[in-house]
XYZ file of N, CA, C and O in Angstrom:
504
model
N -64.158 8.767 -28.219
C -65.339 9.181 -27.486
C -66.285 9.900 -28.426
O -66.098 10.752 -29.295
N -67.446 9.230 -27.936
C -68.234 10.275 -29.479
C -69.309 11.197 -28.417
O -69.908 10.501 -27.596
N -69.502 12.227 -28.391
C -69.990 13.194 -27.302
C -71.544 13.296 -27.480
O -72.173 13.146 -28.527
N -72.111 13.632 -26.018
C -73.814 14.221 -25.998
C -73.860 15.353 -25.679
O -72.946 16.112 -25.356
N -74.642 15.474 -25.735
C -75.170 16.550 -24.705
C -75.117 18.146 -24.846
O -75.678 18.475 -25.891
N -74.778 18.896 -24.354
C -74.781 20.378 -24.581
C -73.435 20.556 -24.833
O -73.251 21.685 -24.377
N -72.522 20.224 -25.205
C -71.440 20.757 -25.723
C -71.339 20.192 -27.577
O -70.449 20.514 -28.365
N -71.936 19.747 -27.721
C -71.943 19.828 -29.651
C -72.594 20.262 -29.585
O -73.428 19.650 -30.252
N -73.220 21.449 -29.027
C -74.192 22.842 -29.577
C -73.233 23.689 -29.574
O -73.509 24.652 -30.290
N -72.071 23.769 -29.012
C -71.296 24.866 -29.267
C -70.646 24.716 -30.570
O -70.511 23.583 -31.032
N -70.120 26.016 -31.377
C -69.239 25.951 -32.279
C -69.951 25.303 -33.690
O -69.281 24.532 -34.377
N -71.411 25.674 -34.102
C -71.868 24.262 -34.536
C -71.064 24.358 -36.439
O -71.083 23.520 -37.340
N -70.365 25.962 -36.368
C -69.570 25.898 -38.060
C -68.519 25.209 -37.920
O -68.014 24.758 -38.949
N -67.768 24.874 -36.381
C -66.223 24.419 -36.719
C -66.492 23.157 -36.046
O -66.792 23.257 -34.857
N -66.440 21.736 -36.660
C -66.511 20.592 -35.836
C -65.293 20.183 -35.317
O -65.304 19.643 -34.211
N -64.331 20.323 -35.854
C -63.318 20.232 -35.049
C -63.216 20.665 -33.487
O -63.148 19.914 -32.513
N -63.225 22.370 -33.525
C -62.650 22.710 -32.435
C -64.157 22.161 -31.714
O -63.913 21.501 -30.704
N -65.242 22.252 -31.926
C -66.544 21.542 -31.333
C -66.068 20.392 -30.626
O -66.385 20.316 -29.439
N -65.301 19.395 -31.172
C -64.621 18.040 -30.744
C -64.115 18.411 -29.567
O -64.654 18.245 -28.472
N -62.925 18.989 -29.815
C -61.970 19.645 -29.382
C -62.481 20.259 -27.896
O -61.732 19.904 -26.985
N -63.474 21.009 -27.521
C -64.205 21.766 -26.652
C -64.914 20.882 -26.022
O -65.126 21.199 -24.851
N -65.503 19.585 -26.455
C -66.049 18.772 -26.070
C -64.994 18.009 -25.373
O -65.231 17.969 -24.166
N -63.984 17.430 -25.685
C -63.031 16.828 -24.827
C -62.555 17.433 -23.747
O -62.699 17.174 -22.552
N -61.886 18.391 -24.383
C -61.970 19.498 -22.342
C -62.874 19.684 -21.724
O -62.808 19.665 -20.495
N -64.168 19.956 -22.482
C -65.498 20.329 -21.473
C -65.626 18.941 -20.115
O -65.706 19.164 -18.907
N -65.614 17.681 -20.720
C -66.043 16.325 -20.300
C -64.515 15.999 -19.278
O -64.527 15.415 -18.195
N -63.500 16.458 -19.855
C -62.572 16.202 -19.165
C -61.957 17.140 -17.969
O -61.132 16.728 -17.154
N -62.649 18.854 -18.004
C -63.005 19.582 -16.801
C -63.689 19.454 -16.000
O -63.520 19.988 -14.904
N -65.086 18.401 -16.410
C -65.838 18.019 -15.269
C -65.508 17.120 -14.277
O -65.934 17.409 -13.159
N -64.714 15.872 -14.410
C -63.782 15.496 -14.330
C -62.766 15.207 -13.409
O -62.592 14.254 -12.650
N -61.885 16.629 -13.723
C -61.273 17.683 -12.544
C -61.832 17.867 -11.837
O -61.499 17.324 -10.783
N -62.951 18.642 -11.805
C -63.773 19.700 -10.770
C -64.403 18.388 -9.869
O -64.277 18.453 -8.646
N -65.045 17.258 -10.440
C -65.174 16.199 -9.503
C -63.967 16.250 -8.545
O -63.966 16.821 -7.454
N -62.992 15.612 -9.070
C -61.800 15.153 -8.218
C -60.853 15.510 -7.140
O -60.208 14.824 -6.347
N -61.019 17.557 -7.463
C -60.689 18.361 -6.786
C -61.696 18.807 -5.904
O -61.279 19.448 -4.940
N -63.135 18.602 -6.000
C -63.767 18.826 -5.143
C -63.922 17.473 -3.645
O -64.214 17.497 -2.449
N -63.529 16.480 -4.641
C -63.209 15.223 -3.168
C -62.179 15.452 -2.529
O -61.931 15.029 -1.400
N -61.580 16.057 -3.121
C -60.121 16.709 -3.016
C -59.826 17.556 -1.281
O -58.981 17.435 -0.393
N -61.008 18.369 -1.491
C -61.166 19.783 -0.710
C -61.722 19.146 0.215
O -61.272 19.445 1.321
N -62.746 18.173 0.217
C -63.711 17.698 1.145
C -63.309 16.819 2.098
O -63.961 16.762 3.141
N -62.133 15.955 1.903
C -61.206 15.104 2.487
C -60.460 15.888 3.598
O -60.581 15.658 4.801
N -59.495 17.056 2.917
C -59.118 17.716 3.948
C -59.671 18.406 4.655
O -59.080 18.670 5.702
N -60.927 18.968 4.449
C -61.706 19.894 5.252
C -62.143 19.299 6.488
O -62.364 20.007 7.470
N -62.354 17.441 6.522
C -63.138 16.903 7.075
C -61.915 16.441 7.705
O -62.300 16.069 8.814
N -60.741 16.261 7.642
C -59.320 15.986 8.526
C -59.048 16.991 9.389
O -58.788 16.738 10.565
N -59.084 18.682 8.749
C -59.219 19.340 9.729
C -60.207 19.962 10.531
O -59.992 21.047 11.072
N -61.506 19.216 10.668
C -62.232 19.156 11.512
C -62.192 18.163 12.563
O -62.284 18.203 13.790
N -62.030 17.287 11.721
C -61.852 15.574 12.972
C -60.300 16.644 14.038
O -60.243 16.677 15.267
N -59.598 17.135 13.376
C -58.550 17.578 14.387
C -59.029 18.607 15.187
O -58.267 18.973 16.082
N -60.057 19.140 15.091
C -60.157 20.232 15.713
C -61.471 19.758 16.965
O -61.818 20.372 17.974
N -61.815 18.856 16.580
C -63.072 18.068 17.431
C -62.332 17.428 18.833
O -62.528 17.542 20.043
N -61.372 16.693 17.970
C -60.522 15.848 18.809
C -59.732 16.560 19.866
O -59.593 15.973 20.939
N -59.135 17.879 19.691
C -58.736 18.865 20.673
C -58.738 19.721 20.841
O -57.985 20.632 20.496
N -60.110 19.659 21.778
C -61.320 20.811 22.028
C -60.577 21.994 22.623
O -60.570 23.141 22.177
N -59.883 21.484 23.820
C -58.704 22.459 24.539
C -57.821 23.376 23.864
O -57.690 24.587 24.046
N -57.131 22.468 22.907
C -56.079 23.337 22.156
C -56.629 24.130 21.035
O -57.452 23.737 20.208
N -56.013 25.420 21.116
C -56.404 26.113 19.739
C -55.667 25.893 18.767
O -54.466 26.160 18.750
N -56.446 25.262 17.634
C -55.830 25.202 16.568
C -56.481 25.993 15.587
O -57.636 25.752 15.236
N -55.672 27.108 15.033
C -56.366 28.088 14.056
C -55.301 28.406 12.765
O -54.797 29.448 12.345
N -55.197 26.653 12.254
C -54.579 27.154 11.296
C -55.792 27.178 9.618
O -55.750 26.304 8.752
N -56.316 27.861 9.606
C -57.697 28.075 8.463
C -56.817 28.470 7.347
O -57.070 27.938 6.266
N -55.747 29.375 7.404
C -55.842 30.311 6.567
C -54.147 29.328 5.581
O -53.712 29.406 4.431
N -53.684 28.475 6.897
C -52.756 27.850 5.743
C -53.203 26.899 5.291
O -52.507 26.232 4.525
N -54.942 26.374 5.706
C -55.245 25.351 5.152
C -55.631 25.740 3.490
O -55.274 25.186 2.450
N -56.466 26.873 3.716
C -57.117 27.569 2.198
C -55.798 27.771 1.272
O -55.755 27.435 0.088
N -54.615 28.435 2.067
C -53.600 28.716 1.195
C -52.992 27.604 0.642
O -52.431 27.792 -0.437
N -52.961 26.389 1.158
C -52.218 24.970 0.772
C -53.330 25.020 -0.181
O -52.899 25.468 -1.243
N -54.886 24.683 -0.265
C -56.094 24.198 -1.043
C -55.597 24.987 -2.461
O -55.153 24.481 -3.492
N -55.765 25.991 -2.231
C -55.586 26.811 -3.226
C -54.408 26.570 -4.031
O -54.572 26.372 -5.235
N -53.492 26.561 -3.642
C -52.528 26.659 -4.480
C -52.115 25.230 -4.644
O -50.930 25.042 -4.918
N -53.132 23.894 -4.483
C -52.833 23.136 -5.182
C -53.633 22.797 -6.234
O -53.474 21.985 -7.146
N -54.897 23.870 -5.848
C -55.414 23.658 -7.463
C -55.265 24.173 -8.380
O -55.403 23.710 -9.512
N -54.823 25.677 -7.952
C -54.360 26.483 -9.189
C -52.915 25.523 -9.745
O -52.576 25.477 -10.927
N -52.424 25.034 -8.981
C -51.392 24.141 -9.954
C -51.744 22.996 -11.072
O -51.373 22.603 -12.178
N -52.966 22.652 -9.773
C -53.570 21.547 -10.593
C -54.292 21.459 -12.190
O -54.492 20.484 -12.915
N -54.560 22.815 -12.366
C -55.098 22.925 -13.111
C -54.335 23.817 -13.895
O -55.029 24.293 -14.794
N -52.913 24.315 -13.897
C -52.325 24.450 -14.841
C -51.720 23.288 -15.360
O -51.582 23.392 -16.579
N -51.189 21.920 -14.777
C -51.002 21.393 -15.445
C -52.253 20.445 -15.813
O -51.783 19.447 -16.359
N -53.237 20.382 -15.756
C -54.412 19.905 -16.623
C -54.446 20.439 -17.783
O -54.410 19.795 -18.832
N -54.542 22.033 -17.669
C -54.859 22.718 -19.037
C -53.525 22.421 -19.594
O -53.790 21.810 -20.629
N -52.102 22.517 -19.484
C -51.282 21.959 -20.545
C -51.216 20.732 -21.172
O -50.628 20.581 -22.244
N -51.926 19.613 -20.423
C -51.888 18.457 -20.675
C -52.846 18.400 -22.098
O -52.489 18.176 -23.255
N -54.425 18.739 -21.454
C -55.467 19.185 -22.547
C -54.796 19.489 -23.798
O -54.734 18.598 -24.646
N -54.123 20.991 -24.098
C -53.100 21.454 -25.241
C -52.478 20.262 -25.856
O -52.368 19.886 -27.023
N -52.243 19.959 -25.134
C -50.733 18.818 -25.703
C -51.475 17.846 -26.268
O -51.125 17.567 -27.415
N -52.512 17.157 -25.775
C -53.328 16.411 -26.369
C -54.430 16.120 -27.643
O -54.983 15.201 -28.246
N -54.315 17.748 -27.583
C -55.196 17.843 -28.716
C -54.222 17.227 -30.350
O -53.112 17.571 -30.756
N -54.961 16.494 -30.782
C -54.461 16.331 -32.082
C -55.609 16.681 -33.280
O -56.806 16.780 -33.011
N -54.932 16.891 -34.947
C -55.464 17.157 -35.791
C -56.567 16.452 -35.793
O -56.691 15.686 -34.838
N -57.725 16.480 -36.865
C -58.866 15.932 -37.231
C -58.319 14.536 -37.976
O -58.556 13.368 -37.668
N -57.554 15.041 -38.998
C -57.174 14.254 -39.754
C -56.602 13.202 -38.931
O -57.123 12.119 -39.197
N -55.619 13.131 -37.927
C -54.928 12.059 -37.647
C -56.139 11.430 -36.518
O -55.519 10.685 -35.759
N -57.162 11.445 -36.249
C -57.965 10.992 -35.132
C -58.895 10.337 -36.257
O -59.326 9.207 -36.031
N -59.226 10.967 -37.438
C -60.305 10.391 -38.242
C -59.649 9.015 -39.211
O -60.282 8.146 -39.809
N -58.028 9.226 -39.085
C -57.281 7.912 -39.238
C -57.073 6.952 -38.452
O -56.668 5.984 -39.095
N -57.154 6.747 -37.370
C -57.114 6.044 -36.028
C -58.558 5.557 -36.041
O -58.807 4.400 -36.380
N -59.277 6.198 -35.771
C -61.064 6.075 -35.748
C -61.297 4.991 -36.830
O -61.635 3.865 -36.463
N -61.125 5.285 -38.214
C -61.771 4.774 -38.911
C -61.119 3.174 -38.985
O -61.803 2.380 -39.632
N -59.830 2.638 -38.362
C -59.722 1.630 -38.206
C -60.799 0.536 -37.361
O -61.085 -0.634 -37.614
N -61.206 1.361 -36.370
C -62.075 0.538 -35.587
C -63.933 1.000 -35.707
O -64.813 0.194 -35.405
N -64.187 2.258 -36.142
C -65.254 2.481 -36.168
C -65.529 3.279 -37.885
O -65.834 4.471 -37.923
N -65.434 2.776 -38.697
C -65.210 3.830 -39.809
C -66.583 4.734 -39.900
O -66.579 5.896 -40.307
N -68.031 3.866 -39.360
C -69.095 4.331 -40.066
C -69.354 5.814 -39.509
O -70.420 6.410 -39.662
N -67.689 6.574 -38.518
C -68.440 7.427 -37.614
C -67.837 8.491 -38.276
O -68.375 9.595 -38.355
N -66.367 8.133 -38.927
C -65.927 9.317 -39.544
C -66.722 9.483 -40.822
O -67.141 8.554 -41.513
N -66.897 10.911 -41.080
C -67.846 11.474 -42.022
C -69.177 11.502 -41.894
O -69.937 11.910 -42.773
N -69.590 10.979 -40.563
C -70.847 11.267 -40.179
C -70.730 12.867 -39.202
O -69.799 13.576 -38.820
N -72.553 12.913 -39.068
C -72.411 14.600 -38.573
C -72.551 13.810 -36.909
O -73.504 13.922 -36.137
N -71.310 13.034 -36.707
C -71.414 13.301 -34.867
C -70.431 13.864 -34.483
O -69.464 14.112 -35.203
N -70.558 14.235 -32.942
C -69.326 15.262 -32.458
C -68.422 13.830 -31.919
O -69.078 12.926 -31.402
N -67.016 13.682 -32.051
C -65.976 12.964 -31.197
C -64.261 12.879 -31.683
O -63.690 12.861 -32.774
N -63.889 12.846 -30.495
C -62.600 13.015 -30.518
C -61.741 11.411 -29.623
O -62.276 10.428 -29.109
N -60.349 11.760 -29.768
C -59.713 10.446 -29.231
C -58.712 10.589 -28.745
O -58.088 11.581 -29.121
N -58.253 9.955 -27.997
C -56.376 10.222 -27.862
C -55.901 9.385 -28.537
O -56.360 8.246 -28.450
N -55.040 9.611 -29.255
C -54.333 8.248 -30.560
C -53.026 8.015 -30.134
O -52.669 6.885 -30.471
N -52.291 8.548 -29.614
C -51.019 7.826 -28.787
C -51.164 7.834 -27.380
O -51.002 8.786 -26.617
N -51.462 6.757 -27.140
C -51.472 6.360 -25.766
C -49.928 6.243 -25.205
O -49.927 5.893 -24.025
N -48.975 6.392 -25.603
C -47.291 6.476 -24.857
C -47.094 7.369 -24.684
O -46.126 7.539 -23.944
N -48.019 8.979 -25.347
C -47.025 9.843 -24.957
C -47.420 10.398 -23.720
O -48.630 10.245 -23.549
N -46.805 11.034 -22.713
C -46.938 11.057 -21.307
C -48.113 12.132 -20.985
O -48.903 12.060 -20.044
N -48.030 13.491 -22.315
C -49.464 14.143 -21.986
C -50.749 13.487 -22.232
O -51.765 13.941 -21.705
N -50.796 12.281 -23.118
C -52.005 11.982 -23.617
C -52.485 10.908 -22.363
O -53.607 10.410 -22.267
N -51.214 10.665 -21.333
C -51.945 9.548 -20.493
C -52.001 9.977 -19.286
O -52.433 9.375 -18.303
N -51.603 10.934 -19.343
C -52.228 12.555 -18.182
C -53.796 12.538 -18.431
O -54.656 12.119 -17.656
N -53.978 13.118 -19.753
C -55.403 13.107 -19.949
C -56.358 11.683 -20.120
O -57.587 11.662 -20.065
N -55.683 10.798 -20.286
C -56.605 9.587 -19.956
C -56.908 9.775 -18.438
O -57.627 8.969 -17.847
């Protein structure tokens, strides 16, 4: 992935971790998409239930937030370990890279890659 935008303004002495910051940045947005369809699905299940039976009180709010919650705080611990695990050296990405794109390593662009696609964190983060 070779990156735009406002995240190769960060870090602009270390390109690495710049890379590096750029792959989580793009790959937190991402998340926050997915978990926000996430929230919106169930919110809108427990409304259709609560529409549907006007009579009965149903007031369960607070185990709905507590289920929400604590599946994203999970969710996103194992995102951020996955991220970790994924990160690899410069060197071994600018060896991979330059098989298929050489003209990019040693140029001043920001990008990073996953180079083993078998191992189980790197296809987390795919």
């Amino acid at each position: 992935m070779v990156f735009r935008g406002a995240c190769i303004y960060c870090f602009p002495n270390d390109p690495e971790l710049r890379s590096k910051f750029c792959l989580f940045f793009f790959a937190m947005r991402v998340q926050f998409h997915v978990l926000y369809h996430l929230i919106l699905i169930f919110s809108y299940i427990y409304r259709v239930i609560v529409i549907t039976n006007p009579l009965k009180r149903i007031d369960k709010r607070k185990t709905v937030y507590i289920g929400l919650s604590t599946y994203s705080i999970l969710h996103f611990m194992y995102f951020s370990w996955v991220c970790i695990a994924a990160f690899q050296p410069m060197e071994v990405i600018n060896r991979e890279i330059s098989k298929y794109e050489p003209s990019i390593v040693g140029s001043n662009a920001t990008y990073n890659g996953i180079v083993n696609l078998k191992d189980p964190s790197q296809i987390g983060m795919n």
